[in-house]
Amino acid sequence: MPEGPEIRRAADQVEKALVSFPVHELSFAFPHLQEYEDMFAGARVKRVDTKGKAMLIRFDNGYTIYSHNQLYGKWYVRSAYHYPKTNRQLRLAIHNEKKSALLYSASDIEVLRDEEVDDHPFISKVGPDILSEDVTTFQLLERMKSKRFYKRKWTSLLLDQSFVAGIGNYLRSEILFVAGIHPDLRPVDCTEEQLQKAASAIIELTKRSYETGGITNDVALANKLKEKGLTRANYRHWVFNREGQACRIDGTEIIKIVAASRRCYYCPTCQPKLG
């Protein structure tokens, strides 16, 4: 599933393609949405927002198209009416005179009046978004220490979109590694220093992944590894997807576990289990 950084990068592409010209044609694959198609002809896209893994395409006619890629959704931006070669099913197409923004495979698409957006079941419950809001480490620390979250195991908490929007599986492992937190721990089990590191890592790694196209490793180290001929898969992360390989800090073998039904990676010496 794409995580927040990937959705924000897709939103940037969609926004760039659509904001300059009015909509020439818009079509939905789902019959219950097709009644809305004509109202978008001639409308202009004002901006494209994200809230975690959801995208909000805001038009100047008072309507917003909400979409969530879920597991398989994927956006393509092409020259107008040029479709990619893919076996995916086209769900939403937005065309102007120069570009087409095409959403494939996603099943969660809705048309909302602007005033309805904040009350949408996903939007109303999702936590702060690092890439679209001014989120501070202090705010994240407050959330970690709140009764709602402080006794939740980190491995499930970081995947809970009501805690922080947009964090997914690779960011979870990377955040815990950078913060030096063992996957079995909860915020209540951690030192103040670990909590501070976790808050900083949530912000820094999310932004780094967005800015670099998915790299969460130290960028200077990633560049050195790339110069040595390593593939992107081998220089991209600190620990994620590196089971059995040496920790980049101390050489300990990286361990893979299953947590919250998804794979999680950690270094047992950099992330000791307290007590």
Tab-separated table of C-alpha atoms in Angstrom:
chain	number	residue	atom	x	y	z
A	1	MET	CA	0.000	0.000	0.000
A	2	PRO	CA	1.377	3.460	-0.854
A	3	GLU	CA	2.204	5.480	2.239
A	4	GLY	CA	1.747	9.183	2.876
A	5	PRO	CA	4.898	10.311	1.018
A	6	GLU	CA	3.914	8.385	-2.116
A	7	ILE	CA	0.386	9.804	-2.067
A	8	ARG	CA	1.716	13.350	-1.603
A	9	ARG	CA	4.094	12.905	-4.551
A	10	ALA	CA	1.212	11.602	-6.679
A	11	ALA	CA	-0.885	14.579	-5.569
A	12	ASP	CA	1.884	16.932	-6.689
A	13	GLN	CA	1.832	15.348	-10.163
A	14	VAL	CA	-1.964	15.454	-10.400
A	15	GLU	CA	-2.046	19.075	-9.256
A	16	LYS	CA	0.647	20.141	-11.706
A	17	ALA	CA	-1.234	18.457	-14.566
A	18	LEU	CA	-4.674	19.859	-13.775
A	19	VAL	CA	-4.444	23.358	-12.301
A	20	SER	CA	-3.524	25.238	-15.490
A	21	PHE	CA	-6.566	24.424	-17.616
A	22	PRO	CA	-10.301	23.864	-17.071
A	23	VAL	CA	-11.599	20.315	-17.083
A	24	HIS	CA	-12.564	19.199	-20.572
A	25	GLU	CA	-14.052	15.880	-19.506
A	26	LEU	CA	-14.298	13.845	-16.329
A	27	SER	CA	-15.554	10.271	-16.054
A	28	PHE	CA	-16.165	7.767	-13.266
A	29	ALA	CA	-16.251	3.997	-13.642
A	30	PHE	CA	-18.797	3.576	-10.850
A	31	PRO	CA	-22.432	4.093	-11.939
A	32	HIS	CA	-23.460	5.833	-8.695
A	33	LEU	CA	-20.921	8.602	-9.396
A	34	GLN	CA	-21.651	9.133	-13.087
A	35	GLU	CA	-24.461	11.582	-12.378
A	36	TYR	CA	-21.773	14.033	-11.195
A	37	GLU	CA	-19.699	13.960	-14.382
A	38	ASP	CA	-21.341	16.873	-16.217
A	39	MET	CA	-20.967	19.270	-13.278
A	40	PHE	CA	-17.174	19.104	-13.562
A	41	ALA	CA	-17.007	20.098	-17.257
A	42	GLY	CA	-15.379	23.531	-17.383
A	43	ALA	CA	-14.505	23.514	-13.694
A	44	ARG	CA	-10.963	24.249	-12.579
A	45	VAL	CA	-8.880	22.393	-10.039
A	46	LYS	CA	-7.844	24.810	-7.300
A	47	ARG	CA	-5.429	22.476	-5.549
A	48	VAL	CA	-4.880	18.855	-4.575
A	49	ASP	CA	-4.643	18.164	-0.854
A	50	THR	CA	-3.726	14.992	0.982
A	51	LYS	CA	-4.711	13.640	4.352
A	52	GLY	CA	-2.506	10.663	5.042
A	53	LYS	CA	-3.247	8.133	2.316
A	54	ALA	CA	-6.314	9.999	1.034
A	55	MET	CA	-6.290	12.538	-1.807
A	56	LEU	CA	-8.646	15.507	-2.064
A	57	ILE	CA	-8.980	17.160	-5.493
A	58	ARG	CA	-10.622	20.523	-4.850
A	59	PHE	CA	-12.521	22.244	-7.663
A	60	ASP	CA	-13.771	25.805	-8.016
A	61	ASN	CA	-17.403	24.638	-8.339
A	62	GLY	CA	-17.685	23.867	-4.631
A	63	TYR	CA	-17.018	20.143	-4.912
A	64	THR	CA	-14.127	17.902	-3.900
A	65	ILE	CA	-13.293	14.433	-5.186
A	66	TYR	CA	-12.069	12.185	-2.384
A	67	SER	CA	-10.058	9.075	-3.210
A	68	HIS	CA	-8.127	6.509	-1.218
A	69	ASN	CA	-5.754	4.218	-3.094
A	70	GLN	CA	-6.035	1.405	-0.533
A	71	LEU	CA	-3.866	-1.569	-1.565
A	72	TYR	CA	-3.879	-1.371	-5.340
A	73	GLY	CA	-4.834	2.123	-6.472
A	74	LYS	CA	-2.414	3.987	-8.708
A	75	TRP	CA	-2.419	7.404	-10.363
A	76	TYR	CA	-0.987	8.021	-13.823
A	77	VAL	CA	-0.478	11.411	-15.457
A	78	ARG	CA	-0.251	11.369	-19.244
A	79	SER	CA	-0.701	13.630	-22.236
A	80	ALA	CA	-4.392	14.215	-22.855
A	81	TYR	CA	-6.282	10.997	-23.650
A	82	HIS	CA	-3.127	8.882	-23.764
A	83	TYR	CA	-3.717	5.835	-21.588
A	84	PRO	CA	-0.991	3.613	-20.112
A	85	LYS	CA	-0.690	-0.017	-21.079
A	86	THR	CA	-1.914	-1.778	-17.961
A	87	ASN	CA	-4.238	-4.551	-16.875
A	88	ARG	CA	-5.575	-2.317	-14.113
A	89	GLN	CA	-9.164	-1.051	-14.257
A	90	LEU	CA	-9.642	2.673	-14.864
A	91	ARG	CA	-11.781	4.177	-12.079
A	92	LEU	CA	-11.505	7.948	-12.577
A	93	ALA	CA	-10.291	10.023	-15.526
A	94	ILE	CA	-9.848	13.793	-15.513
A	95	HIS	CA	-8.877	15.380	-18.837
A	96	ASN	CA	-7.993	18.909	-19.854
A	97	GLU	CA	-6.581	20.136	-23.149
A	98	LYS	CA	-3.016	19.142	-22.248
A	99	LYS	CA	-3.069	16.381	-19.631
A	100	SER	CA	-5.035	13.452	-18.276
A	101	ALA	CA	-4.943	12.362	-14.622
A	102	LEU	CA	-6.015	8.723	-14.403
A	103	LEU	CA	-6.767	6.697	-11.294
A	104	TYR	CA	-6.665	2.930	-11.678
A	105	SER	CA	-7.769	0.087	-9.389
A	106	ALA	CA	-8.962	2.218	-6.465
A	107	SER	CA	-12.440	1.444	-5.174
A	108	ASP	CA	-12.819	4.205	-2.569
A	109	ILE	CA	-13.878	7.317	-4.517
A	110	GLU	CA	-16.511	9.875	-3.506
A	111	VAL	CA	-17.815	13.258	-4.613
A	112	LEU	CA	-18.299	15.633	-1.685
A	113	ARG	CA	-19.454	19.205	-1.299
A	114	ASP	CA	-16.604	21.218	0.181
A	115	GLU	CA	-18.451	21.648	3.473
A	116	GLU	CA	-18.835	17.858	3.776
A	117	VAL	CA	-15.134	17.040	3.585
A	118	ASP	CA	-14.265	17.514	7.262
A	119	ASP	CA	-17.139	15.211	8.287
A	120	HIS	CA	-16.128	12.380	5.973
A	121	PRO	CA	-15.697	9.157	8.034
A	122	PHE	CA	-11.989	8.845	7.191
A	123	ILE	CA	-11.062	12.540	7.215
A	124	SER	CA	-12.823	13.210	10.514
A	125	LYS	CA	-10.939	10.467	12.351
A	126	VAL	CA	-7.479	10.613	10.813
A	127	GLY	CA	-4.589	12.135	12.772
A	128	PRO	CA	-2.243	14.990	11.827
A	129	ASP	CA	-0.610	14.875	8.412
A	130	ILE	CA	3.119	15.658	8.447
A	131	LEU	CA	3.195	16.648	4.766
A	132	SER	CA	0.168	18.940	4.648
A	133	GLU	CA	0.063	20.440	8.136
A	134	ASP	CA	2.512	22.211	10.429
A	135	VAL	CA	3.032	19.395	12.924
A	136	THR	CA	5.549	19.867	15.760
A	137	THR	CA	7.439	17.356	17.890
A	138	PHE	CA	5.669	18.807	20.931
A	139	GLN	CA	2.271	17.963	19.432
A	140	LEU	CA	3.402	14.424	18.675
A	141	LEU	CA	4.758	13.998	22.203
A	142	GLU	CA	1.400	15.059	23.585
A	143	ARG	CA	-0.309	12.418	21.452
A	144	MET	CA	2.143	9.706	22.510
A	145	LYS	CA	1.530	10.490	26.184
A	146	SER	CA	-2.255	10.762	25.914
A	147	LYS	CA	-4.480	8.129	27.512
A	148	ARG	CA	-5.751	7.206	24.076
A	149	PHE	CA	-2.341	6.111	22.782
A	150	TYR	CA	0.292	5.709	25.512
A	151	LYS	CA	-0.419	2.041	26.283
A	152	ARG	CA	-0.688	0.943	22.662
A	153	LYS	CA	2.184	-1.164	21.332
A	154	TRP	CA	4.254	0.887	18.903
A	155	THR	CA	3.895	-1.646	16.093
A	156	SER	CA	0.131	-1.184	15.970
A	157	LEU	CA	0.104	2.479	17.014
A	158	LEU	CA	2.262	3.646	14.114
A	159	LEU	CA	-0.068	1.964	11.616
A	160	ASP	CA	-3.139	3.545	13.210
A	161	GLN	CA	-4.090	6.449	10.943
A	162	SER	CA	-5.881	8.159	13.827
A	163	PHE	CA	-2.504	8.572	15.556
A	164	VAL	CA	-0.536	10.067	12.666
A	165	ALA	CA	-1.774	10.096	9.086
A	166	GLY	CA	0.228	8.486	6.300
A	167	ILE	CA	2.581	6.180	8.199
A	168	GLY	CA	2.695	2.677	6.751
A	169	ASN	CA	4.786	-0.419	7.020
A	170	TYR	CA	8.222	0.730	5.848
A	171	LEU	CA	8.039	3.991	7.793
A	172	ARG	CA	7.031	2.078	10.933
A	173	SER	CA	10.218	-0.022	10.978
A	174	GLU	CA	12.395	2.933	10.075
A	175	ILE	CA	10.951	5.243	12.734
A	176	LEU	CA	11.410	2.654	15.471
A	177	PHE	CA	15.005	2.029	14.395
A	178	VAL	CA	15.989	5.700	14.343
A	179	ALA	CA	14.340	6.185	17.744
A	180	GLY	CA	16.065	3.113	19.200
A	181	ILE	CA	12.750	1.555	20.234
A	182	HIS	CA	12.164	-2.210	20.349
A	183	PRO	CA	8.996	-3.297	18.481
A	184	ASP	CA	7.498	-4.868	21.635
A	185	LEU	CA	7.447	-1.594	23.551
A	186	ARG	CA	4.713	0.984	24.094
A	187	PRO	CA	5.102	4.755	24.560
A	188	VAL	CA	4.533	4.256	28.311
A	189	ASP	CA	7.546	1.899	28.408
A	190	CYS	CA	9.921	4.376	26.769
A	191	THR	CA	12.276	6.978	28.142
A	192	GLU	CA	11.709	10.657	27.483
A	193	GLU	CA	14.710	10.579	25.148
A	194	GLN	CA	13.184	7.744	23.117
A	195	LEU	CA	9.893	9.582	22.851
A	196	GLN	CA	11.679	12.726	21.697
A	197	LYS	CA	13.583	10.698	19.110
A	198	ALA	CA	10.367	9.026	17.940
A	199	ALA	CA	8.609	12.376	17.497
A	200	SER	CA	11.539	13.754	15.522
A	201	ALA	CA	11.835	10.585	13.442
A	202	ILE	CA	8.145	10.636	12.495
A	203	ILE	CA	8.546	14.126	11.065
A	204	GLU	CA	12.024	13.793	9.569
A	205	LEU	CA	11.641	10.372	7.943
A	206	THR	CA	8.228	11.168	6.484
A	207	LYS	CA	9.598	14.358	4.931
A	208	ARG	CA	12.799	12.639	3.797
A	209	SER	CA	10.850	9.895	2.080
A	210	TYR	CA	8.671	12.467	0.327
A	211	GLU	CA	11.635	14.578	-0.786
A	212	THR	CA	13.774	11.650	-1.988
A	213	GLY	CA	11.144	9.378	-3.484
A	214	GLY	CA	11.185	6.806	-0.707
A	215	ILE	CA	14.644	6.898	0.883
A	216	THR	CA	14.611	6.745	4.699
A	217	ASN	CA	18.282	5.886	5.138
A	218	ASP	CA	20.709	8.742	5.814
A	219	VAL	CA	20.851	10.475	2.431
A	220	ALA	CA	24.650	10.907	2.441
A	221	LEU	CA	25.109	7.218	3.249
A	222	ALA	CA	22.569	6.240	0.597
A	223	ASN	CA	24.491	8.262	-1.995
A	224	LYS	CA	27.775	6.588	-1.021
A	225	LEU	CA	26.187	3.141	-1.311
A	226	LYS	CA	24.707	4.084	-4.655
A	227	GLU	CA	28.148	5.210	-5.901
A	228	LYS	CA	29.476	1.791	-4.905
A	229	GLY	CA	27.001	0.168	-7.270
A	230	LEU	CA	24.322	-0.943	-4.818
A	231	THR	CA	20.785	-1.078	-6.132
A	232	ARG	CA	18.090	1.198	-4.774
A	233	ALA	CA	16.573	-1.679	-2.819
A	234	ASN	CA	19.915	-2.100	-1.028
A	235	TYR	CA	20.545	1.530	-0.090
A	236	ARG	CA	17.002	2.834	0.464
A	237	HIS	CA	16.315	1.907	4.118
A	238	TRP	CA	18.005	1.482	7.488
A	239	VAL	CA	16.351	-1.830	8.378
A	240	PHE	CA	13.162	-2.381	6.380
A	241	ASN	CA	13.340	-5.383	4.041
A	242	ARG	CA	16.908	-6.138	5.205
A	243	GLU	CA	16.379	-9.362	7.161
A	244	GLY	CA	19.676	-11.158	7.796
A	245	GLN	CA	21.796	-8.250	6.598
A	246	ALA	CA	24.151	-6.244	8.798
A	247	CYS	CA	22.888	-3.210	10.673
A	248	ARG	CA	24.337	-0.077	9.109
A	249	ILE	CA	25.320	1.185	12.583
A	250	ASP	CA	26.875	-1.773	14.432
A	251	GLY	CA	26.781	-4.764	12.079
A	252	THR	CA	24.228	-6.796	14.044
A	253	GLU	CA	21.997	-9.013	11.927
A	254	ILE	CA	18.622	-7.423	11.164
A	255	ILE	CA	15.638	-9.442	12.397
A	256	LYS	CA	12.213	-9.706	10.784
A	257	ILE	CA	9.073	-10.334	12.832
A	258	VAL	CA	5.348	-10.192	12.124
A	259	ALA	CA	3.589	-7.462	14.094
A	260	ALA	CA	-0.007	-6.316	13.586
A	261	SER	CA	-0.150	-8.894	10.772
A	262	ARG	CA	2.616	-7.164	8.819
A	263	ARG	CA	6.360	-7.617	8.581
A	264	CYS	CA	8.524	-5.469	10.811
A	265	TYR	CA	12.328	-5.219	10.909
A	266	TYR	CA	14.648	-4.169	13.713
A	267	CYS	CA	18.200	-4.341	15.073
A	268	PRO	CA	18.275	-6.108	18.480
A	269	THR	CA	21.276	-4.128	19.710
A	270	CYS	CA	20.272	-0.675	18.475
A	271	GLN	CA	16.704	-1.325	19.668
A	272	PRO	CA	17.057	-3.200	22.967
A	273	LYS	CA	14.024	-4.406	24.866
A	274	LEU	CA	14.066	-2.584	28.184
A	275	GLY	CA	13.807	-4.448	31.486
